[in-house]
């Protein structure tokens, strides 16, 4: 019944396990090599279509409030519903926002802007058509520059940016039996940004989107919140053999609700398409959806069954004319944009590219830094404080930068205390900074004194401590003098201990060295 001892020992023989591991390892490596060589034969082509919801008070063609949330179907007038006899009116602020974005991406801005109707039937489209721009997008050309992980810069050309209105929202998961429709979003102003097929990987798409979001946030035309749907993106993906002179058949992927998921959907699609081609099959031109839970894309509809939108010029709207004078006015009121800040930070303030990018990432952080450097000439110190102690403090408490209320002047005071050798860096970040967060009314100097953090920089007093410390190590001093200079740390550490951590490290080092050399 029971296995005999010999059988057990065979079962436990490690060489079997080793063989198995070896086999699996070879299979993995072989698979990886095969994958890489196959993958390497192809070039990936990606173009993105982004929709950004504009931060206007009212809708694109009516005076309904354009606000996220609100009780369902409360921001819906007869104009939004397209009742007979009602007329749309173009939202001037939306035009201004489009021009702002156009200037920021170096696009050509069209003088005569017409609107067009895109017709289709859907429950969340009350008018039965969407007012958009067809042949006359407000912006053409321009580009977005982004930085990849390896530091290289990627330039993606833009095809067009056009104005349109959003549809309502179909809610499938609130009621067990029916789909509910909320028309509050119907008519919200959108800009659609269409890129040229210039992107070559999921990573590049991610970097591009990050840049788009940064830009629209700096311009304050969109909150860039992909999770809430105010920034949406469809990815067009195809693969072709390297060196081919024609792009492959493209597949459009929708329904990604984060930048990460855009990257994942693209990565999945690349492998799916290459696998199909390698198996001798062809790619179907279709629209697919991304399932974030399963991390895969699945077919929604084929291109053959695509709608015919029967575009025609919107008869209820006059064209909008944009003059050069108007463009100049908008340009004059543009905030300083990330690219300009980057130049200033690296050229004038001599920050590293990495530090500069970190600070520019969020407009509020950059604004804070701009105030801070008016109060200190230690630019690197200012950057370090923002990216170090302040960031950690906020992260640990799950706060965002807008919750950070300490005045730039306080940080400048702290930096000055450190630079003057009055307090150590670690005392400043670990004790003084938290104290000042609790007591914004205190000055940095007051708080440092109260906490007894002011370093001992009186050299007479320090000299006494140095002598006392050295007296403890007569043999070590001999060793030091015979060349074991690494012992310096021991002596310095001892004096620091005697000073209860308050000696100015720079002065201390110098004094110990001088004393030893006497
Ligand atoms: P459609 O007429 O299907 O909407 P467009 O020519 O308007 O196609 O392009 C839509 C998006 O698809 C653009 O961002 C464009 O750069 C991109 N695109 C076009 N052709 C390809 C392709 N072969 N592979 C990947 N992306 C593509
Ligand atoms: Mg198109």
Short mmCIF file of C-alpha atoms and ligand atoms in Angstrom, two decimals, residues 45-49 159 193-198 234-239 247-252 303, ligand 1:
data_model
loop_
_atom_site.label_atom_id
_atom_site.label_comp_id
_atom_site.label_asym_id
_atom_site.label_seq_id
_atom_site.Cartn_x
_atom_site.Cartn_y
_atom_site.Cartn_z
CA UNK A 45 2.05 52.39 -36.12
CA UNK A 46 -0.28 54.24 -33.76
CA UNK A 47 -2.43 57.37 -34.06
CA UNK A 48 -4.49 58.71 -31.16
CA UNK A 49 -7.80 60.53 -31.12
CA UNK A 159 -3.59 66.27 -37.96
CA UNK A 193 -7.30 66.22 -31.00
CA UNK A 194 -6.32 63.85 -33.82
CA UNK A 195 -2.68 62.84 -34.10
CA UNK A 196 -0.81 61.72 -37.18
CA UNK A 197 0.17 58.02 -37.11
CA UNK A 198 3.55 58.99 -35.65
CA UNK A 234 -9.22 56.09 -28.79
CA UNK A 235 -6.14 54.35 -30.14
CA UNK A 236 -5.66 53.37 -33.79
CA UNK A 237 -3.12 50.59 -34.08
CA UNK A 238 -1.58 48.72 -36.98
CA UNK A 239 1.56 46.70 -37.61
CA UNK A 247 0.82 50.96 -43.35
CA UNK A 248 -1.02 47.85 -42.20
CA UNK A 249 -4.79 47.70 -41.69
CA UNK A 250 -5.65 49.68 -38.56
CA UNK A 251 -7.78 48.61 -35.64
CA UNK A 252 -9.43 51.19 -33.40
CA UNK A 303 -15.64 48.71 -40.35
P1 LIG B 1 -10.83 57.11 -40.08
O1 LIG B 1 -11.24 57.66 -41.39
O2 LIG B 1 -10.98 55.64 -39.96
O3 LIG B 1 -11.37 57.87 -38.93
P2 LIG B 1 -8.43 58.64 -40.08
O4 LIG B 1 -7.59 58.67 -41.30
O5 LIG B 1 -9.32 59.77 -39.80
O6 LIG B 1 -9.24 57.29 -40.05
O7 LIG B 1 -7.44 58.45 -38.86
C1 LIG B 1 -7.89 58.30 -37.57
C2 LIG B 1 -6.68 58.09 -36.68
O8 LIG B 1 -6.03 56.88 -37.05
C3 LIG B 1 -5.62 59.16 -36.78
O9 LIG B 1 -5.12 59.41 -35.48
C4 LIG B 1 -4.56 58.55 -37.65
O10 LIG B 1 -3.27 59.03 -37.33
C5 LIG B 1 -4.66 57.09 -37.31
N1 LIG B 1 -4.26 56.18 -38.38
C6 LIG B 1 -4.54 56.27 -39.70
N2 LIG B 1 -4.04 55.23 -40.36
C7 LIG B 1 -3.43 54.42 -39.45
C8 LIG B 1 -2.73 53.17 -39.52
N3 LIG B 1 -2.57 52.51 -40.65
N4 LIG B 1 -2.25 52.68 -38.36
C9 LIG B 1 -2.43 53.30 -37.20
N5 LIG B 1 -3.06 54.47 -37.08
C10 LIG B 1 -3.57 55.03 -38.19
#
